[in-house]
XYZ file of C-alpha atoms in Angstrom:
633
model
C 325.381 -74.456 45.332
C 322.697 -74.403 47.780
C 323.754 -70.933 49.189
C 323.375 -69.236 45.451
C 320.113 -71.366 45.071
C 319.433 -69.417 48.535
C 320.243 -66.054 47.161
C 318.119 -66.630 44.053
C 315.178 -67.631 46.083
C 315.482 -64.578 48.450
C 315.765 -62.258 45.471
C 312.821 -63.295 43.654
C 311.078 -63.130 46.288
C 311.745 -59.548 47.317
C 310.996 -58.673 43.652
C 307.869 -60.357 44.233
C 306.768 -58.878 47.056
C 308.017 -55.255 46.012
C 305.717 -56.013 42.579
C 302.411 -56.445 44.854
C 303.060 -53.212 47.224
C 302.830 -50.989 44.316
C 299.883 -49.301 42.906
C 297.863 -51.712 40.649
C 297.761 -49.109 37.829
C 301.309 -50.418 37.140
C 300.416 -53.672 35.823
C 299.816 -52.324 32.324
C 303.198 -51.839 30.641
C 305.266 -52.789 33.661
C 307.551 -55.132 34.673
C 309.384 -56.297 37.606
C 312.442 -53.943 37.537
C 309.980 -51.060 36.856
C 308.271 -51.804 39.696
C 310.772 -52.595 41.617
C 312.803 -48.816 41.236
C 308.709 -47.736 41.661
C 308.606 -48.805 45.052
C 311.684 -47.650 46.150
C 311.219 -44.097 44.719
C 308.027 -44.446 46.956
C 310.001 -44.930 49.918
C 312.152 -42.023 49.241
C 309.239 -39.833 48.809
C 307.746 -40.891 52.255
C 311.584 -40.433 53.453
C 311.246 -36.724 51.935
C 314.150 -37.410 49.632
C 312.740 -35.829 46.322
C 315.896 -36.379 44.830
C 316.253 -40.025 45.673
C 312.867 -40.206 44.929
C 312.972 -38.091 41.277
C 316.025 -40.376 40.002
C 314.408 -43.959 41.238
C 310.896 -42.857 39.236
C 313.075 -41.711 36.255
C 315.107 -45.408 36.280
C 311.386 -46.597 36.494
C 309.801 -44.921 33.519
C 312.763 -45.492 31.316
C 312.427 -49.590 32.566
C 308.857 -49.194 31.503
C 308.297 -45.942 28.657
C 305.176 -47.575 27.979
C 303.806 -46.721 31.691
C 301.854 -43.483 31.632
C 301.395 -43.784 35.138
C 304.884 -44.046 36.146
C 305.301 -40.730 33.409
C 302.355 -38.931 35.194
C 303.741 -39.819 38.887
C 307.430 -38.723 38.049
C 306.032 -35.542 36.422
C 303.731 -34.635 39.550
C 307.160 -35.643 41.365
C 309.388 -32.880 39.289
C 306.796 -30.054 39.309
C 306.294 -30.520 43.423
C 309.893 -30.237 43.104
C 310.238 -27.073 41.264
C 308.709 -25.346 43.525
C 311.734 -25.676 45.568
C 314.321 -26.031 42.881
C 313.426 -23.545 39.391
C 316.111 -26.064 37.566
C 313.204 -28.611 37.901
C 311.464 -26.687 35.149
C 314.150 -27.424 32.458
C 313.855 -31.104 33.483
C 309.814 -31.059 33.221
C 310.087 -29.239 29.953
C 312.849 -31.921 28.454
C 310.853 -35.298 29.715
C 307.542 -33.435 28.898
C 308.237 -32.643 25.178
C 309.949 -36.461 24.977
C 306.482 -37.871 26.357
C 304.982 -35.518 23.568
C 306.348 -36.827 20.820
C 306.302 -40.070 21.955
C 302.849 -39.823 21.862
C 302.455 -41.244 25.571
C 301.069 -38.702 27.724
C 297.666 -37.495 29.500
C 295.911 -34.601 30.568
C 297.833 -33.844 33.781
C 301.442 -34.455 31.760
C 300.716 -31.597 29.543
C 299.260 -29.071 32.227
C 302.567 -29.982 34.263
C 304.249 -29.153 30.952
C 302.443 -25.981 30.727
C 302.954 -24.504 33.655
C 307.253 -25.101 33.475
C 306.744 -23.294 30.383
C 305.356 -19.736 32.085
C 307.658 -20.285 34.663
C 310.814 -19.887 32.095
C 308.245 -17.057 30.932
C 307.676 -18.852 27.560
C 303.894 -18.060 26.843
C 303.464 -18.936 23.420
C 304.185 -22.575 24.619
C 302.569 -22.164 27.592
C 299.188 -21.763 25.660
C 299.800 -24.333 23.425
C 300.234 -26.991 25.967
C 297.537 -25.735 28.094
C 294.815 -26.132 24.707
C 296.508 -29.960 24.538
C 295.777 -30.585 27.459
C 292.300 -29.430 27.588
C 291.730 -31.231 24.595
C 292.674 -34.290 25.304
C 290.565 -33.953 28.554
C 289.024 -30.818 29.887
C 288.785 -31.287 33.879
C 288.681 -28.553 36.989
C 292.949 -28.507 36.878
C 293.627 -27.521 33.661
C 290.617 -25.434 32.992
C 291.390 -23.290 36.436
C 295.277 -23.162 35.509
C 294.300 -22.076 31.800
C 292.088 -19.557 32.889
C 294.541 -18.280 35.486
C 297.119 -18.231 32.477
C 294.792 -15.896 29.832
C 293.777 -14.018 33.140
C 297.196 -13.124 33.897
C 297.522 -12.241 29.835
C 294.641 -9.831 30.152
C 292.914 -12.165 26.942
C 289.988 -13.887 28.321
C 287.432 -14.094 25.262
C 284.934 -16.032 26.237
C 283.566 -18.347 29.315
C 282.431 -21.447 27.623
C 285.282 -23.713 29.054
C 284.621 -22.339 32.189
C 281.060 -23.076 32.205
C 282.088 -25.985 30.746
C 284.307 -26.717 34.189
C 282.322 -25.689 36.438
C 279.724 -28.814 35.400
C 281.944 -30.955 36.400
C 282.579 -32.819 40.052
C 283.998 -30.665 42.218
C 286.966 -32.172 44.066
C 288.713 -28.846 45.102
C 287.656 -25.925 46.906
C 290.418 -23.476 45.510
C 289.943 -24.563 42.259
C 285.941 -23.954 41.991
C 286.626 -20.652 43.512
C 289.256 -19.512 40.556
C 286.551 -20.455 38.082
C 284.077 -18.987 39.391
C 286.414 -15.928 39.521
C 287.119 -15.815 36.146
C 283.254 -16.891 35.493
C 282.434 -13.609 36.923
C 283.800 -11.582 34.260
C 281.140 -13.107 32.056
C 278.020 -13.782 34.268
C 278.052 -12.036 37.747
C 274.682 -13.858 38.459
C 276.073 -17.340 37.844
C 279.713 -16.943 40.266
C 277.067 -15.741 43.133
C 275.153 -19.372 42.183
C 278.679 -21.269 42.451
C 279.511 -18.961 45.260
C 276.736 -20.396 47.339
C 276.830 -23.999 46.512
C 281.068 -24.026 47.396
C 279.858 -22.585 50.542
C 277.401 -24.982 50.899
C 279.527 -27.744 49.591
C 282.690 -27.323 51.746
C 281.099 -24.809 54.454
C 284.370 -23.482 55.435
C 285.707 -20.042 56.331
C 287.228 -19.907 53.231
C 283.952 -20.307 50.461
C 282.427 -18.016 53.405
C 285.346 -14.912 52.598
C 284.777 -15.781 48.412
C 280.647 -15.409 49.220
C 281.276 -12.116 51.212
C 283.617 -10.694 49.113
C 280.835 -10.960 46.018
C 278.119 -9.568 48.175
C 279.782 -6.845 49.364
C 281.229 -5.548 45.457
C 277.167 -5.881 44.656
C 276.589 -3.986 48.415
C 274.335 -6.953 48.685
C 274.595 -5.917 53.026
C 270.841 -7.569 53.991
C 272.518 -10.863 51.929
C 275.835 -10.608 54.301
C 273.604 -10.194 57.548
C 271.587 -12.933 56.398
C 274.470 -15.471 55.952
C 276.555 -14.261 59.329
C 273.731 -14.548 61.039
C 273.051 -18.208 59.971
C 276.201 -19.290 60.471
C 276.278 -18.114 64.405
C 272.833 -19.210 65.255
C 274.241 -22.696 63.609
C 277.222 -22.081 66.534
C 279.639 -22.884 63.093
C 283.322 -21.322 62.819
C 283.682 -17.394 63.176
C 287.249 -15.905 63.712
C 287.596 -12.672 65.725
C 288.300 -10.729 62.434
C 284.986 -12.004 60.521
C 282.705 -11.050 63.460
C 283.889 -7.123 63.751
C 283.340 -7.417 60.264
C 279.959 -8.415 60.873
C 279.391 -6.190 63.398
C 280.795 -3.400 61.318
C 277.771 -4.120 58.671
C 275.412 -4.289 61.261
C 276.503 -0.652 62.429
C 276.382 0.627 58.720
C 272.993 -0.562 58.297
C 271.935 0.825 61.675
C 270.867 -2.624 63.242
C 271.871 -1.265 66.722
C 269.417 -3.240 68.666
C 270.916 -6.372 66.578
C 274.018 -4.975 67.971
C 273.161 -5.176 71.457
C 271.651 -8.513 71.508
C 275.349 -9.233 70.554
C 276.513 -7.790 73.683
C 278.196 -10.916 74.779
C 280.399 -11.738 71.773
C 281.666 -8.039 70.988
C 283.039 -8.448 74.350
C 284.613 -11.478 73.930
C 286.397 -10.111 71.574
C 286.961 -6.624 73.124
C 289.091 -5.129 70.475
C 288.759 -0.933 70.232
C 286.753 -1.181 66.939
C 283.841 -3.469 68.150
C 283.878 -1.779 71.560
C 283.017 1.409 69.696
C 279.938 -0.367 67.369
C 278.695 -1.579 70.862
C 278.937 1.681 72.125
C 277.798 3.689 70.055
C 274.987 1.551 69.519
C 274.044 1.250 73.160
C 273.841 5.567 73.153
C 271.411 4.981 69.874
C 269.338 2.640 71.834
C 269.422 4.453 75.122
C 271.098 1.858 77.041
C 273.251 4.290 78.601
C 274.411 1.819 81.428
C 274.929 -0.535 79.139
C 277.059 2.521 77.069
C 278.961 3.585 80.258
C 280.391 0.111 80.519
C 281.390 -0.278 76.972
C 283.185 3.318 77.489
C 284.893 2.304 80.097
C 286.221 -0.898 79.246
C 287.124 1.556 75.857
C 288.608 3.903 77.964
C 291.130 1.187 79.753
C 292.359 0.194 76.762
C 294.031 2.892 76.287
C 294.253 2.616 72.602
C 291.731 5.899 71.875
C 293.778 8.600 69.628
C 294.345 11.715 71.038
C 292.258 13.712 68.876
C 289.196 11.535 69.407
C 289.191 11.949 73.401
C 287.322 15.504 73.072
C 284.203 13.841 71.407
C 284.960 10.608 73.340
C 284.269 12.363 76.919
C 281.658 14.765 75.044
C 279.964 11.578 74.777
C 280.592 10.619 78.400
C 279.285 13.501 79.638
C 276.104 13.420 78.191
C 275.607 9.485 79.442
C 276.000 10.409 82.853
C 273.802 13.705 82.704
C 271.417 11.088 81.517
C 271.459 8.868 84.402
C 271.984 11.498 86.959
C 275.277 11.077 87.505
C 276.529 14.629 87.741
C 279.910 14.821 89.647
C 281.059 11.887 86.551
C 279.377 13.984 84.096
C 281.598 16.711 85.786
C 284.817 14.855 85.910
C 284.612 13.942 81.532
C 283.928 17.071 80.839
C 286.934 18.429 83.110
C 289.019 16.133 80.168
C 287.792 18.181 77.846
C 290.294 20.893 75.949
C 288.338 21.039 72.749
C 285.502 23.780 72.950
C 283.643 22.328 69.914
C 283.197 19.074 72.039
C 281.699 21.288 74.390
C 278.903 22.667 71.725
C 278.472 18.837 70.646
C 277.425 18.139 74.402
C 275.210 20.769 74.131
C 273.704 21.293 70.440
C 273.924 17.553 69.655
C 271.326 14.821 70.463
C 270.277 16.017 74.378
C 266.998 16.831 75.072
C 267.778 19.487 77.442
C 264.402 20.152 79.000
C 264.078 16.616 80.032
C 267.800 16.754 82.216
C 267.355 19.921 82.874
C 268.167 19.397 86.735
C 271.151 17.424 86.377
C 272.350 19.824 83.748
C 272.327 22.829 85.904
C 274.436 21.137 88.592
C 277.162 19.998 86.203
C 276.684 23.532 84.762
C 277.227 24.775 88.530
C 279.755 22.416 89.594
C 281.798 22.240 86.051
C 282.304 26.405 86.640
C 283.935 25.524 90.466
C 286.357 23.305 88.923
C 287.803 24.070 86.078
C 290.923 26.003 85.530
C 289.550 28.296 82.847
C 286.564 29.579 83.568
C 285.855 30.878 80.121
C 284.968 27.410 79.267
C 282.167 26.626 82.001
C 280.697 30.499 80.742
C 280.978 29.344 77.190
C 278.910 25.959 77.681
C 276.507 27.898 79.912
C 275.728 30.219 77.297
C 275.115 27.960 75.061
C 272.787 25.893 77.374
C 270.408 28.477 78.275
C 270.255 29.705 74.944
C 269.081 26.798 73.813
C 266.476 26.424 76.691
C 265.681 30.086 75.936
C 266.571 31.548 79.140
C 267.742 34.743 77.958
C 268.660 36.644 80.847
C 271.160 33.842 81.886
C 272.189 33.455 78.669
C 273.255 37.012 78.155
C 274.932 36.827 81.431
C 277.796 34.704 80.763
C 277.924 35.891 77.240
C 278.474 39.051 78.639
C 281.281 37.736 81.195
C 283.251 36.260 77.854
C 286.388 38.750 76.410
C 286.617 39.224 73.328
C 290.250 37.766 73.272
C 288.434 34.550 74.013
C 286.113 34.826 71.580
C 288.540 35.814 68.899
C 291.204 33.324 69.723
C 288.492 30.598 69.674
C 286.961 31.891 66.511
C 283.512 32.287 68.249
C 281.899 35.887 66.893
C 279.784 34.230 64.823
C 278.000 31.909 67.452
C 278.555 34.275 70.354
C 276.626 37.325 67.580
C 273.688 34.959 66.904
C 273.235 34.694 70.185
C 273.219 38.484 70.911
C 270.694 38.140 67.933
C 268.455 35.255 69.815
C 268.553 36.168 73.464
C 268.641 40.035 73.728
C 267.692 41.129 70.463
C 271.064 43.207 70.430
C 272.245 43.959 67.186
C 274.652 46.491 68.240
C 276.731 43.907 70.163
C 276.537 41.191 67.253
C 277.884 43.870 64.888
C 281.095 45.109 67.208
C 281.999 41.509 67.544
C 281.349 40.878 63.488
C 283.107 43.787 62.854
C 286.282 42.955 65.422
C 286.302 39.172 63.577
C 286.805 40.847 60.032
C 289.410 43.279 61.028
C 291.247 39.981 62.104
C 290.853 38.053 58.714
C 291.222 39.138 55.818
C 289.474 36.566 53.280
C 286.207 37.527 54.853
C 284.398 38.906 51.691
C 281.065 39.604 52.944
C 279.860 42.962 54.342
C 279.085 43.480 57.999
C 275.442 43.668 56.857
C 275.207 40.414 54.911
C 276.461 38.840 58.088
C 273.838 39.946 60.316
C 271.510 39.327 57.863
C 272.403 35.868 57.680
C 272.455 35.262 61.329
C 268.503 37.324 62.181
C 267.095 35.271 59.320
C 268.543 31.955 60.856
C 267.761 33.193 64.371
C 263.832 33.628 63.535
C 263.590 37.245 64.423
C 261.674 38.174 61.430
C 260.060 41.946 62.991
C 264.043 42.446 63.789
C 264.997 41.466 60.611
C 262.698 43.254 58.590
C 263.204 46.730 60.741
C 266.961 46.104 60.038
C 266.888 45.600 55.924
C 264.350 48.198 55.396
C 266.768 50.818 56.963
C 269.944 48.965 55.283
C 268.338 48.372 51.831
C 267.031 52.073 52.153
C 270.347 53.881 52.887
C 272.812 51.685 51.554
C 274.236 51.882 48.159
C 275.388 48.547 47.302
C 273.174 46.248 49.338
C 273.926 42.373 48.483
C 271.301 40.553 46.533
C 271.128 37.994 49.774
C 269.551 40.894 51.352
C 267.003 41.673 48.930
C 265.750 38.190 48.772
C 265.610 37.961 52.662
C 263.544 41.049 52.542
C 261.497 39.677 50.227
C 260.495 36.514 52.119
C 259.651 38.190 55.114
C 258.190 41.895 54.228
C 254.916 40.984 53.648
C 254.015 40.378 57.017
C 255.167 44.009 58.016
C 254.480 46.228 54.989
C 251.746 46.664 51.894
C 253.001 44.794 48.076
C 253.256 49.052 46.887
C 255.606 49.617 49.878
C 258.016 46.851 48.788
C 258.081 46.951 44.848
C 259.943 49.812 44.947
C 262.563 48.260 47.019
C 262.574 44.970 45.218
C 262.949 47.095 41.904
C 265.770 48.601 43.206
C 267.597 45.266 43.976
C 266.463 43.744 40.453
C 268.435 47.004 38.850
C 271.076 46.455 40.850
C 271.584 42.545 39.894
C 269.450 41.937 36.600
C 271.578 38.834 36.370
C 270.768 37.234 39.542
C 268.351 33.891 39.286
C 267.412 33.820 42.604
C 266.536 37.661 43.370
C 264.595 37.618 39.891
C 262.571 34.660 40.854
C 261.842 36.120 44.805
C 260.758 39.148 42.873
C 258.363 37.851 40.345
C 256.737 35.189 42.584
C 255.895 38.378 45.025
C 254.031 39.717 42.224
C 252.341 36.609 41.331
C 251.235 35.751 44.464
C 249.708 39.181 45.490
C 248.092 39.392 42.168
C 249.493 42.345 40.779
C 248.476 41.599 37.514
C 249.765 44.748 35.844
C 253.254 43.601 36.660
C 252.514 40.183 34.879
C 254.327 40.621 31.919
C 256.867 41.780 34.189
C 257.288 38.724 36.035
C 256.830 36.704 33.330
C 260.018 38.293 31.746
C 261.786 38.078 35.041
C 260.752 33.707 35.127
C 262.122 33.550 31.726
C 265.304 35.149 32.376
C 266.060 33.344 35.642
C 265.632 29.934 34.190
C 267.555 30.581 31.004
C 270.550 31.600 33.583
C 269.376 28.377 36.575
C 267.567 25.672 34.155
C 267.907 23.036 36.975
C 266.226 24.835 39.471
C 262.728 23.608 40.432
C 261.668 26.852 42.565
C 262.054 29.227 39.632
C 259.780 27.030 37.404
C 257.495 26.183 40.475
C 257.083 30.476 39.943
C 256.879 30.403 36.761
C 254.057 27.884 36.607
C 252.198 29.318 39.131
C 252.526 32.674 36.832
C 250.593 30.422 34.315
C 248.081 29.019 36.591
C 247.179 32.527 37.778
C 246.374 33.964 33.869
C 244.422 30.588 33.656
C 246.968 28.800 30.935
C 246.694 25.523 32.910
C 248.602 23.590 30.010
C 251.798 25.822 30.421
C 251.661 25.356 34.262
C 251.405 22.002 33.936
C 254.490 21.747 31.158
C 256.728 24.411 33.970
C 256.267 22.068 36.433
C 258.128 19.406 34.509
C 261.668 19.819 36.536
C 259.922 20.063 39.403
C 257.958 17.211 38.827
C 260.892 15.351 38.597
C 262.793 16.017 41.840
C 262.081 14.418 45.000
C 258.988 16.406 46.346
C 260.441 18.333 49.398
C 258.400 21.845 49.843
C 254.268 22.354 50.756
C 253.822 24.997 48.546
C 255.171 23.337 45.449
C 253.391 20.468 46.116
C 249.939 22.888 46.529
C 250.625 24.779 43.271
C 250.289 21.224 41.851
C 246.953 19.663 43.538
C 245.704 23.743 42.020
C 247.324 22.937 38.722
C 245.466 19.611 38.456
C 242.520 20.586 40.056
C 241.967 22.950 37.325
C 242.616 20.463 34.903
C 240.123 18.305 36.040
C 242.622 15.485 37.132
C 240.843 15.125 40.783
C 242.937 12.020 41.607
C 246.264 13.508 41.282
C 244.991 17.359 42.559
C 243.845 15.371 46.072
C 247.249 13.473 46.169
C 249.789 16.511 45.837
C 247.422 18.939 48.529
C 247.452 15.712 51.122
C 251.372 15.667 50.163
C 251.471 19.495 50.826
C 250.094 19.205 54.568
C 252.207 16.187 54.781
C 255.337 18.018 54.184
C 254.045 20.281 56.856
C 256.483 23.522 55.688
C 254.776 26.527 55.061
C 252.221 27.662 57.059
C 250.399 29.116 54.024
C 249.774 27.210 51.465
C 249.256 23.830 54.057
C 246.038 26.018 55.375
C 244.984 26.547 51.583
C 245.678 22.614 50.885
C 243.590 21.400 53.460
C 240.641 23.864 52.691
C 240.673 22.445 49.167
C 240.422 19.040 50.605
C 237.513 19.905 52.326
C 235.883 21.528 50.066
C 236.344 19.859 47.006
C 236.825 16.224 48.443
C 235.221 16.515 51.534
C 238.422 15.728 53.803
């Protein structure tokens, strides 16, 4: 007898002590078995034993079906489950709609339910459960999941729940970012406001990438500097990833000095596409020691793609011409296979008067050593060309063969600088001629081609001696070569002496904008006032055929402004007026136009813009003769 008293005692006293190690929201609706098979599914859970644990809160809900926490806990229990096991869903959905119609469930019950239901891919239920929920309470978890549901439906009507949501506390990160998501949709203005306050809030790497990610769809890059740069000063968290991004921005908006005070870190981190910001901003800066460095550390790496070494030494070579270091200099360009890396060294961003020492002794020493001596000819050609040394220059032109030159597709460049150095038209048109023998979709004549390289070249007298003769003899001239005429004969030849030829090229192409406009805005500007009717005809034509283009109605209104109909200037100069301002003597027919209209404000602004724009030698000497005479500037 005192044995089973012994057992009793023991026994209510583990009941008793299980009861008080549970959570107090079981008091309500509970009793001691409940709690007891409570406590022990607790156990399980810390044990990992979802099963054990799934069963034991099951035997304690259906001890206590009154409990809506036990119902809550063994549904959060099932759907952590299901993760792991789908068949979990079926069991969700089976306890979930029981708890439904019992009428005992919450908020988080019904979103549990909701979400079984789109796993088995069962929408229509899925929806409805997700609206119960929300109404019985509208929180961050069901709001975020319901939102995610319509999101994934493509049927997202309207954001009030969401603003709704996002008023109330935030407890999770992840979930504050999928509102404000979905918010964005609605009102891009108010996710960058949440944006900033989660990243704020939480000040994680995480709200950082959701902040970033917004600024950089809105190319908000001064924003993105801003809050990188805040967070390193602050010495906060900054994976290897985020700060080549951050460098990367920095190099898109040019901050290479910004760059460079960042020295340090980008070599911390010493991956190929940081190296080459820091590089590339050290050459921008003219920290070439600095840039020698960063290439070489680039350079061990190993990691640089074949067809990026040309430009890659190119570069090289012109840091150590820079700093005098000429057998290096020597040595990169030795690497060198590409010929085009050899005209970057050359054409691109070297002031060659200022290394002009050190450039002639890797010239020099570059010939000695290198296998094909075509190359070191080729880059000293191009050299003293550009330092207009023309006897030297024609020297190793003359030592190239024309194999070389063909093979390398060079008669163009090697004939403009036949054109530049000697003059020698002869030898530009043998090697023009030899390139279009050797391909075939080369449409333009022999004679367009040279055109096109004297007028580039700056040789006006040679150009004009050669398209008088050509224009003169030649049946079928190109319109190209009328208009180059036209912009140059002046200076060589009386308005009667080229009208003729002119007239010839309008019959020729009576169709061509550009030819019809060079034409009439001869006339106009020599005053040939018997051909106004002429030109005016011509204008009218060209812009019926080129309506966009703000040189023929620049002509055209200066037509106007020279038979005094200031009005219809004015109106012509509409397109032009329009376009970014980018030629002196458009900008002087205006400060004329106004100035004759009395509108002295606007006539002094457009002839200070023409001498600003500083492009035609002309009309910026007329501009600044106005100024002085009518505004005493």
């Amino acid at each position: 007898m005192k044995n089973l008293l012994l057992i009793l005692l023991l026994a209510l006293l583990l009941v008793s002590c299980a009861a008080n190690r549970t959570n107090k929201d079981l008091s309500e609706y509970s009793n001691v078995l409940s709690a007891n098979y409570y406590t022990f599914a607790e156990a399980a859970l810390e044990q990992k034993d979802y099963k054990t644990a799934i069963k034991l809160y099951q035997k304690a809900e259906e001890a206590a079906p009154e409990n809506l926490y036990i119902k809550e806990t063994l549904m959060r229990t099932l759907a952590f489950g299901a993760r792991m096991d789908d068949k979990l869903n079926e069991k969700i959905i089976s306890l979930g709609n029981k708890f439904y119609k019992q009428e005992i469930y919450s908020s988080e019950i019904l979103l549990i339910l909701a979400e079984a239901y789109i796993k088995l891919e069962n929408y229509e239920k899925a929806e409805f459960f997700f609206k119960q929920s929300i109404k019985e309470e509208a929180n961050m978890d069901n709001l975020a999941s319901y939102y995610s549901f319509l999101s994934n439906e493509n049927s997202i009507q309207d954001s009030s729940l969401i603003k709704q949501a996002i008023e109330l506390p935030w407890k999770s990160e992840l979930k504050v970012l999928r509102l404000a998501h979905f918010l964005g949709e609605f009102n891009s203005p108010k996710k960058l406001e949440v944006l900033k306050k989660v990243y704020e809030k939480w000040n994680n790497i995480s709200g950082l990438k959701a902040l970033l990610r917004y600024l950089e769809e809105h190319e908000e890059y001064e924003e993105i500097i801003k809050t990188i740069s805040q967070r390193i000063d602050n010495g906060e968290e900054l994976s290897p990833p985020m700060k080549t991004y951050y460098i990367g921005r920095l190099f898109y908006l040019k901050q290479y000095s910004k760059i460079i005070s960042l020295r340090d870190m980008c070599l911390d981190i010493g991956n190929e596409q940081i190296l080459k910001y820091l590089f590339v901003a050290a050459v921008k800066e003219e920290r070439y020691e600095l840039a020698i460095f960063v290439g070489n550390s680039l350079e061990s790496l190993g990691d640089i793609p074949e067809k990026f070494k040309p430009t890659f030494y190119s570069s090289f070579a012109k840091l150590y011409i820079k700093t005098g270091q000429v057998q290096k200099a020597v040595d990169s360009l030795l690497k060198i296979k590409s010929l085009s890396s050899l005209e970057d060294m050359i054409l691109i961003d070297m002031k060659l008067n200022e290394v002009k020492p050190a450039m002639e002794l890797v010239i020099s020493k570059y010939q000695k050593e290198v296998d094909n001596k075509n190359f070191a000819y080729y880059l000293a050609s191009l050299y003293y060309t550009e330092i207009s040394n023309d006897e030297k220059a024609l020297n190793y032109l003359d030592r190239l063969p024309n194999d070389f030159i063909l093979e390398n597709h060079l008669s163009m460049i090697i004939a403009s600088s036949y054109i530049a150095n000697a003059k020698n038209i002869q030898k530009a048109q043998e090697l023009i001629e030899e390139f279009i023998n050797n391909n075939e979709t080369i449409d333009d004549s022999i004679e367009e081609i040279i055109t096109d390289l004297i007028f580039h070249s700056g040789a006006d007298s040679l150009g004009y001696r050669y398209l008088k003769k050509n224009l003169q003899t030649m049946l079928n001239p190109s319109s190209t070569m009328f208009i180059y005429y036209s912009s140059i004969a002046e200076s060589h030849e009386t308005i009667s002496e080229i009208i003729p030829i002119l007239e010839k090229g309008v019959q020729l192409y009576p169709k061509d904008p550009d030819l019809l406009n060079a034409y009439a805005y001869l006339l106009v500007e020599n005053e040939v006032h018997s051909k106004y009717n002429l030109a005016e005809q011509m204008l009218l034509k060209a812009t019926e055929i080129k309506p966009e283009s703000g040189m023929i109605w620049d002509s055209l209104a200066w037509l106007f402004f020279r038979q005094n109909k200031l009005d219809k200037a004015l109106g012509a100069m509409e397109i032009p007026l329009k376009e970014k301002m980018k030629h002196s003597e458009i900008a002087y027919h205006l400060g004329e136009i106004y100035l004759g209209l009395n509108k002295l404000e606007k006539a002094e602004h457009y002839y200070k813009l023409s001498i600003e724009l500083n492009n035609h030698e002309k009309t910026v000497e007329r501009s600044k003769k106005q100024l002085k005479k009518y505004f005493k500037k």
